[in-house]
Coordinates of C-alpha atoms in Angstrom, one line a residue:
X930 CA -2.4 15.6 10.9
X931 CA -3.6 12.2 10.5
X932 CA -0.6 9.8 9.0
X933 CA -2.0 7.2 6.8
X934 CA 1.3 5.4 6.2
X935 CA 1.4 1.8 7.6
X936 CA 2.9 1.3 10.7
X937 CA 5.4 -1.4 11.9
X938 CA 3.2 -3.6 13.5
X939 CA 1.2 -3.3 10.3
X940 CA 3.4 -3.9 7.6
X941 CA 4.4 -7.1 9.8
X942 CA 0.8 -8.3 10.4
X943 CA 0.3 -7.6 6.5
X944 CA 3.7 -9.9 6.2
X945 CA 1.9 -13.1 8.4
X946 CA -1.1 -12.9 6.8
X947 CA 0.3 -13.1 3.2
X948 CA 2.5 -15.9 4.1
X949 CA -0.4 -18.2 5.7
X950 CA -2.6 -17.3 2.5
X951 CA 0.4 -18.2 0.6
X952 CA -0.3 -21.9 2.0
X953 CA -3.5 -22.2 2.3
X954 CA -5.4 -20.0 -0.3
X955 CA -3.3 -20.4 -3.5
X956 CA -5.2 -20.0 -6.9
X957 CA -5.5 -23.7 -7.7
X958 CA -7.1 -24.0 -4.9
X959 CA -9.6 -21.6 -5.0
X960 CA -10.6 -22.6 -8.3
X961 CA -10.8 -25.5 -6.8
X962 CA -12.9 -25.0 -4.5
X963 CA -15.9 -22.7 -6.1
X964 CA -16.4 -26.1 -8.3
X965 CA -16.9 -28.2 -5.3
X966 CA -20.1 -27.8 -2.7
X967 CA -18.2 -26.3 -0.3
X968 CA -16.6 -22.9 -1.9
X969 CA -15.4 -22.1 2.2
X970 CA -12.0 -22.5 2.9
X971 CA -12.6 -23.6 7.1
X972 CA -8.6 -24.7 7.1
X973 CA -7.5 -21.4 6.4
X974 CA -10.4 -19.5 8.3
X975 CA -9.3 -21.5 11.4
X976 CA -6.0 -20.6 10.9
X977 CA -6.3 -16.9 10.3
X978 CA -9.3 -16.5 13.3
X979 CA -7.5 -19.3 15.6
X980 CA -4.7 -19.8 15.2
X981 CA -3.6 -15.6 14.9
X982 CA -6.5 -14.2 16.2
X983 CA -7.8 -12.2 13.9
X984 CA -10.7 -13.0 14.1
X985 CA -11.4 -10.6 17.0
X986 CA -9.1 -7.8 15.8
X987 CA -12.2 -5.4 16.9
X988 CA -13.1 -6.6 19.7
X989 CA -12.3 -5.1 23.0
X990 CA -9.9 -7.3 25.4
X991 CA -12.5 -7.6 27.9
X992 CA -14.6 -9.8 25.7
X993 CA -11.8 -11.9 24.7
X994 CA -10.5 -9.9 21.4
X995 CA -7.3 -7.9 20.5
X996 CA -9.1 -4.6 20.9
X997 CA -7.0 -3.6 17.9
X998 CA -8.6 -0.9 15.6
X999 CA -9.9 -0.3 12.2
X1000 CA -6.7 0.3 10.2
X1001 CA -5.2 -3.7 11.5
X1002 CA -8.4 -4.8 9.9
X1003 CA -8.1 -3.0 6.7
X1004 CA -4.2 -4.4 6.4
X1005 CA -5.8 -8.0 6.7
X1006 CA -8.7 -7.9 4.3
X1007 CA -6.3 -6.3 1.7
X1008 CA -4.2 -9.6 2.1
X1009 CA -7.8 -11.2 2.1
X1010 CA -8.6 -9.5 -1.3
X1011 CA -5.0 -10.5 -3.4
X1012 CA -5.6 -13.6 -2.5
X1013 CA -9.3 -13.4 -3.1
X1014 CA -9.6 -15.6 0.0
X1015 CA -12.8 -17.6 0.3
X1016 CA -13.3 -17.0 4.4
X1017 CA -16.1 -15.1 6.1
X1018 CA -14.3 -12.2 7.2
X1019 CA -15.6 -9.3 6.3
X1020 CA -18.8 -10.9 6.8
X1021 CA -18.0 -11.7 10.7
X1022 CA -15.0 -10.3 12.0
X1023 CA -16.4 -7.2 10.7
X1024 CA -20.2 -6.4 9.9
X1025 CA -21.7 -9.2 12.0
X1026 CA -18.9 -8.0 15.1
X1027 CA -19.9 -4.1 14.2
X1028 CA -23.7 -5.1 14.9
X1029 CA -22.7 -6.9 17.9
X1030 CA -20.7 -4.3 19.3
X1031 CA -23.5 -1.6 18.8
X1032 CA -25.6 -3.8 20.9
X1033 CA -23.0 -4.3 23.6
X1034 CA -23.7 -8.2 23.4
X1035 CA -20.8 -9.3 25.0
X1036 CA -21.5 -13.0 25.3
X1037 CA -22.0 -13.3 21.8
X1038 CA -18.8 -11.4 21.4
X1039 CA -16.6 -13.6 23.0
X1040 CA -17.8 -16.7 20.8
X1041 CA -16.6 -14.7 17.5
X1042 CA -13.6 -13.2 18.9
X1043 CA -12.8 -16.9 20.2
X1044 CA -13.7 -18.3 16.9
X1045 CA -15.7 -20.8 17.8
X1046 CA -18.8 -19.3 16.4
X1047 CA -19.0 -17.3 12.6
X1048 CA -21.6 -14.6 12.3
X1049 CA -23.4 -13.0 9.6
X1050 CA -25.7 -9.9 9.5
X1051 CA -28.9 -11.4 8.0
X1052 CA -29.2 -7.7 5.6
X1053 CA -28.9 -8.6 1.8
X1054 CA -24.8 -8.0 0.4
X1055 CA -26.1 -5.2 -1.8
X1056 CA -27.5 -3.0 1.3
X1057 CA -25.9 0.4 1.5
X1058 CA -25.0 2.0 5.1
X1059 CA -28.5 3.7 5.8
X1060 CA -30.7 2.2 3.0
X1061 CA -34.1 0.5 4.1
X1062 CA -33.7 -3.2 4.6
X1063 CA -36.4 -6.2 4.8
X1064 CA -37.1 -7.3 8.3
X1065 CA -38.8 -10.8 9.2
X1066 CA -42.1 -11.2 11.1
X1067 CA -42.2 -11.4 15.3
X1068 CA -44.9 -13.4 16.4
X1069 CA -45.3 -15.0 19.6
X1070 CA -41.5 -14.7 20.5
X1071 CA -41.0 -16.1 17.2
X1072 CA -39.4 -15.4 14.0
X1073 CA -41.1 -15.9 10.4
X1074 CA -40.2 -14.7 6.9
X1075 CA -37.3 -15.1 4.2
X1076 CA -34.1 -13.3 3.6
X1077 CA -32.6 -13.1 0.3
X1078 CA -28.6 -12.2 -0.5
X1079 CA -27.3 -13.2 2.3
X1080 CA -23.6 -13.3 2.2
X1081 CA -21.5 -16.2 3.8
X1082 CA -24.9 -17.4 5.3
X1083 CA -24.0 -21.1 4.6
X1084 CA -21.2 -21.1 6.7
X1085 CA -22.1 -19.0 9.7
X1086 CA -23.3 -20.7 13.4
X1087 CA -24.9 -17.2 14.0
X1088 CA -27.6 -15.3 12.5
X1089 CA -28.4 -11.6 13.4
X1090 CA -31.8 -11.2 11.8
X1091 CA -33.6 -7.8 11.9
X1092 CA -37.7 -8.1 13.0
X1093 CA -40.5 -5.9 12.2
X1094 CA -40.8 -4.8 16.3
X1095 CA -37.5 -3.1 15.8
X1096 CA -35.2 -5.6 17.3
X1097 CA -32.0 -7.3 16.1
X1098 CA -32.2 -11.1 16.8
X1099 CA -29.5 -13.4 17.6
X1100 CA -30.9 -16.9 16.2
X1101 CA -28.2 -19.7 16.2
X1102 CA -28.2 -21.2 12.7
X1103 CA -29.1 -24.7 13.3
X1104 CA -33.2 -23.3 13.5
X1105 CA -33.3 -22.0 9.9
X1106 CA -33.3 -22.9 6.5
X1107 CA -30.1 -21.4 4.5
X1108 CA -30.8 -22.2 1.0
X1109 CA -28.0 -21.5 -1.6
X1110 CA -28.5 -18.8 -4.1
X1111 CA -26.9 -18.7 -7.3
X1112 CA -24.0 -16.0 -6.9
X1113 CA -21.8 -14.3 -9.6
X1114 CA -18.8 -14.0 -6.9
X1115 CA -18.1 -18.1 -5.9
X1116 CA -15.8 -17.7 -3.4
X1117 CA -18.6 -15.2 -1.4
X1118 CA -21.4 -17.3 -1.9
X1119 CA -25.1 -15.9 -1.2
X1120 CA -27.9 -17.5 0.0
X1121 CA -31.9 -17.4 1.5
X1122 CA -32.3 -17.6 4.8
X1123 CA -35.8 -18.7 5.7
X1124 CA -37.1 -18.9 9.1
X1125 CA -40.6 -20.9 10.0
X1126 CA -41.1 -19.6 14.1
X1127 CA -37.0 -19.7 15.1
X1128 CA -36.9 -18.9 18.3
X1129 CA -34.4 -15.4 18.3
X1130 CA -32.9 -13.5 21.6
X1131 CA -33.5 -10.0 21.0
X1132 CA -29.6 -8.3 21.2
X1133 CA -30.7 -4.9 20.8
X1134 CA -32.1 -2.2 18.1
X1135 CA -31.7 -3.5 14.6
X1136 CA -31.5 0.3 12.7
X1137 CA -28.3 1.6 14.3
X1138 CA -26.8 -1.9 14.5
X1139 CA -27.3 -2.0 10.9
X1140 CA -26.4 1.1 9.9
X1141 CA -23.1 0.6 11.7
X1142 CA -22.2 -2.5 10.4
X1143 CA -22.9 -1.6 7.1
X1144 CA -21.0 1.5 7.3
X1145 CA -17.9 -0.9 8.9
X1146 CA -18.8 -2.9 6.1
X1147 CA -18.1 -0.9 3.2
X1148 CA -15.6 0.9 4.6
X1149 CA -13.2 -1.8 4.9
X1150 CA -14.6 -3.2 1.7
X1151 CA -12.4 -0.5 0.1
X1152 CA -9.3 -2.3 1.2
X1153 CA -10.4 -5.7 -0.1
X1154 CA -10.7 -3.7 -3.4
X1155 CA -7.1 -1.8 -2.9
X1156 CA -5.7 -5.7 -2.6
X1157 CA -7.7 -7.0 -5.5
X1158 CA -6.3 -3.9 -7.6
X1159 CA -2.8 -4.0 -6.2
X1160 CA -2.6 -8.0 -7.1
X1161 CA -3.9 -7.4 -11.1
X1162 CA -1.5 -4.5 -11.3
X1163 CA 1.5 -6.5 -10.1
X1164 CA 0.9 -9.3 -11.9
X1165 CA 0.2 -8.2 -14.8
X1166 CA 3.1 -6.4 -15.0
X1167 CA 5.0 -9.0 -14.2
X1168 CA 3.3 -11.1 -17.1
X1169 CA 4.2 -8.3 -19.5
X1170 CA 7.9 -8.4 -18.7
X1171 CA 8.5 -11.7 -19.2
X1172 CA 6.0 -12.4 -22.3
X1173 CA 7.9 -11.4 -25.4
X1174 CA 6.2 -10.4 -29.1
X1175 CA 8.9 -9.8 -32.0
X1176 CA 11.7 -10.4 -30.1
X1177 CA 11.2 -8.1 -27.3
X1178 CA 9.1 -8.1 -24.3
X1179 CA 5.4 -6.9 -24.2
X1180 CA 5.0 -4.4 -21.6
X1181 CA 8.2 -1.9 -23.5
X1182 CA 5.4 -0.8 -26.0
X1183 CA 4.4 2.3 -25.2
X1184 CA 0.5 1.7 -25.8
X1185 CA 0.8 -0.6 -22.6
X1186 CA 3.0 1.8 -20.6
X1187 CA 0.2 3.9 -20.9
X1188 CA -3.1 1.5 -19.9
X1189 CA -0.3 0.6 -16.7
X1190 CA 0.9 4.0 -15.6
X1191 CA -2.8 5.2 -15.8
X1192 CA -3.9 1.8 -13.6
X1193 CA -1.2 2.9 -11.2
X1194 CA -2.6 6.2 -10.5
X1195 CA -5.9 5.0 -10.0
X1196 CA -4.5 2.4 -7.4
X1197 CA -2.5 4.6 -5.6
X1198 CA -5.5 6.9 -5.1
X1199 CA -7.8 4.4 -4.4
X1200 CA -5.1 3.4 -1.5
X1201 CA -5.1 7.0 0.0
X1202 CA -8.9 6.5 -0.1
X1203 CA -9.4 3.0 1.4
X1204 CA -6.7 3.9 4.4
X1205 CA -8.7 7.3 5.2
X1206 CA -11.6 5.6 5.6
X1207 CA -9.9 2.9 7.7
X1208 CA -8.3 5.8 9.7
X1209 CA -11.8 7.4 10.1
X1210 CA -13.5 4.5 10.9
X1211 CA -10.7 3.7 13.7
X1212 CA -11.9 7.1 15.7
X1213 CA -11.0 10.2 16.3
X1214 CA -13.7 11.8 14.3
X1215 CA -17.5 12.6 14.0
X1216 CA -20.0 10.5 12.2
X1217 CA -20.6 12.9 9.6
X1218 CA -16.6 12.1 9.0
X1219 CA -16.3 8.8 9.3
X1220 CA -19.3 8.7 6.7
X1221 CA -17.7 11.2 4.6
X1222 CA -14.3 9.2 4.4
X1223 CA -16.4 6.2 3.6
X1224 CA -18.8 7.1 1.4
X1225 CA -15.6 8.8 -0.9
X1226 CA -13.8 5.6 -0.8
X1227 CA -16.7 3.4 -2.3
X1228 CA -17.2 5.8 -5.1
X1229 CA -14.2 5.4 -6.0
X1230 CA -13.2 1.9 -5.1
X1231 CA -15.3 -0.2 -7.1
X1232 CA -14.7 1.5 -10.8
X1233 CA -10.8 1.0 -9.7
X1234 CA -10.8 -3.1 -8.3
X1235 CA -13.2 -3.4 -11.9
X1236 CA -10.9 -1.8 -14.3
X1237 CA -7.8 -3.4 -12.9
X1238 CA -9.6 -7.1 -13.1
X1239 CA -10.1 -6.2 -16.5
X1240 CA -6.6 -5.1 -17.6
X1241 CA -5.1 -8.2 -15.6
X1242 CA -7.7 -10.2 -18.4
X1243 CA -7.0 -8.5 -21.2
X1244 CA -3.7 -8.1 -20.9
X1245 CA -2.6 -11.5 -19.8
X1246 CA -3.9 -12.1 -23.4
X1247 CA -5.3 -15.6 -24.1
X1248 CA -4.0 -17.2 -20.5
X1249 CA -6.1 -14.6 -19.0
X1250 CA -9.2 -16.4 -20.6
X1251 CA -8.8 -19.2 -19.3
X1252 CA -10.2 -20.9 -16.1
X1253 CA -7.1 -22.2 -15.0
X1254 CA -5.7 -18.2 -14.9
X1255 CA -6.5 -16.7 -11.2
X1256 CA -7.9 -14.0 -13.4
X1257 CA -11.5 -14.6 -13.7
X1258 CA -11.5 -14.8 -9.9
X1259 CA -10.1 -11.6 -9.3
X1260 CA -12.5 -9.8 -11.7
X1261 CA -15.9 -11.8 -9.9
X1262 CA -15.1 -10.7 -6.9
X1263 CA -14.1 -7.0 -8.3
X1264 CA -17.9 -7.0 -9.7
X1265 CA -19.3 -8.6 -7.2
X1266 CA -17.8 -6.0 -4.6
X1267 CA -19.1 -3.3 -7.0
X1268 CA -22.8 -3.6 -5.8
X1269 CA -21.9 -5.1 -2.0
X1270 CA -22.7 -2.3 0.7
X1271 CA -24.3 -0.3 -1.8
X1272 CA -22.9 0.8 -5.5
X1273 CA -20.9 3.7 -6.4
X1274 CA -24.1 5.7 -7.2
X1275 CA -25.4 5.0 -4.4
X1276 CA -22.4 6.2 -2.0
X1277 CA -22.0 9.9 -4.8
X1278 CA -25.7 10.2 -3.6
X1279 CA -24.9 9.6 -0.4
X1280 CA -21.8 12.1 -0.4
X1281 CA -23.4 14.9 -1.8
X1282 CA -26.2 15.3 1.0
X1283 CA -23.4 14.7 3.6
X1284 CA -21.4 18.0 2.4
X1285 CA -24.7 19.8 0.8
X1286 CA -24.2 19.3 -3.0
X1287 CA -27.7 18.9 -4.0
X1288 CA -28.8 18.3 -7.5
X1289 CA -30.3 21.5 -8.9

């Protein structure tokens, strides 16, 4: 039987990562940061990719990463999502790795696990594992067209760019045009990548690249929810302790007791969900598994991260207006994460062909 508990080595991994985010990605800062023109925090994604390596948590030793698996990835990004880190993560240690590692390109492997190069799949945030995707134009070994909603496209060196021959394309970033987009979530930041003949080294075949990644993706996206959830939960709780209304504090009237124990449940089942699909996604089972596992855990995932942004707001009570509150990031990011490798709907769709529960 599969055991879903964290390990060990996990809990202390979780235990590093919270500690360095604790320095460099506190809420201030953030805020901080999505009103400046560069919403990236390089600092701390040096430090987590550099400085512990995490940056090539899934990628095998032989191309210079710590061939770890799945399940050390999901610990990190739920660190990632409490502190609603603005660092291309997910975005290259994850999807843009996934594609790589479906194409066996090993030379562009070693630059991410190294850190020295960030990569980013060049398929709009909203895509869902298996959806149609736009491609750009091949012409005379070059690459022409524009690609809209792409995540973290500002700060990556690499682009991995789908063509209309088939192909996935490794174009360096330098020869395209990344043009900011206006984007609900500030500390993910989206963006048009436009490409006038950039010259592109065909990596391999862009559909099950794609589909991979995406699948990675959203998979693991589950346990940036599970840490967005967990962090509204716990503080808000904590808020409710200490803020007192005629002469007692908030959180003994029953009314709240309630909205709380019933966020709890959802969190804790939104955990079981977000470490199955970790777990699948780490091997050990068949695809129609692993999309199973995933597909379950981002129905469920982003009505949870949503509704516990939302409490944490509401709750918090006028503070939780406020810009200065961590709040508003938290619930962003929770909505933003809603629609990113494909919405709820999409994924129930998805689930019901995958164990034959057609519509009538």
């Amino acid at each position: 039987m599969t055991d879903l508990l964290y390990s060990e080595e996990e809990e202390a991994l979780r235990s590093a990562v919270r500690d360095l985010l604790t320095d460099h990605c506190d809420a201030p800062g953030v805020i901080a940061r999505t009103e400046s023109d560069a919403p990236h925090d390089v600092a701390a994604w040096k430090a987590l990719a550099d400085g512990m390596g995490l940056a090539g948590l899934l990628i095998p030793e032989a191309q210079g990463g710590q061939g770890a698996t799945h399940r050390e990835v999901a610990v990190v990004l739920e660190e990632l999502g409490r502190a609603v880190a603005p660092v291309p993560y997910l975005t290259s240690a994850v999807v843009a790795t996934e594609a790589l590692l479906a194409c066996g390109a090993d030379d562009l492997l070693a630059r991410l696990a190294d850190a020295t190069t960030i990569g980013a799949l060049a398929v709009g945030l909203h895509t869902a594992p298996g959806a149609a995707f736009p491609t750009v134009r091949l012409e005379d070994g070059a690459l022409h067209g524009e690609l809209t909603g792409i995540a973290d496209a500002a700060v990556a060196d690499l682009l991995l760019v789908p063509a209309d021959d088939g192909g996935l394309y490794a174009v360096e970033a330098s020869a395209v045009t990344v043009t900011p987009q206006v984007s609900f979530d500030l500390t993910r930041p989206l963006a048009t990548v436009t490409l006038a003949g950039a010259p592109g080294r065909r990596v391999g075949d862009a559909a099950p690249a794609v589909r991979r990644a995406l699948r990675a993706g959203a998979g693991l996206l589950a346990s940036e929810q599970l840490g967005l959830a967990e962090w509204a939960l716990t503080e808000t709780v904590r808020y409710l302790k200490d803020r007192k209304q005629f002469n007692r504090p908030v959180g003994g009237f029953q009314a709240l007791k309630h909205r709380l124990a019933q966020l709890w449940l959802e969190v804790v089942n939104l955990r079981a969900a977000a470490r199955n699909a970790a777990d699948a996604l780490a091997g050990g089972q068949s695809a129609d598994e692993v999309a199973v596992a995933v597909a379950v855990a981002q129905a469920y995932a982003a009505s949870v991260a949503v509704h516990a942004a939302e409490e944490a707001v509401q709750l918090h009570g006028g503070i939780g207006m406020t810009w200065e509150h961590p709040a508003h990031l938290c619930l962003k990011r929770a909505k933003a994460d809603s629609i990113a490798y494909g919405t709820a709907g999409a994924h129930r769709e998805a689930l019901a062909e995958l164990v034959d529960l057609r519509a009538p």
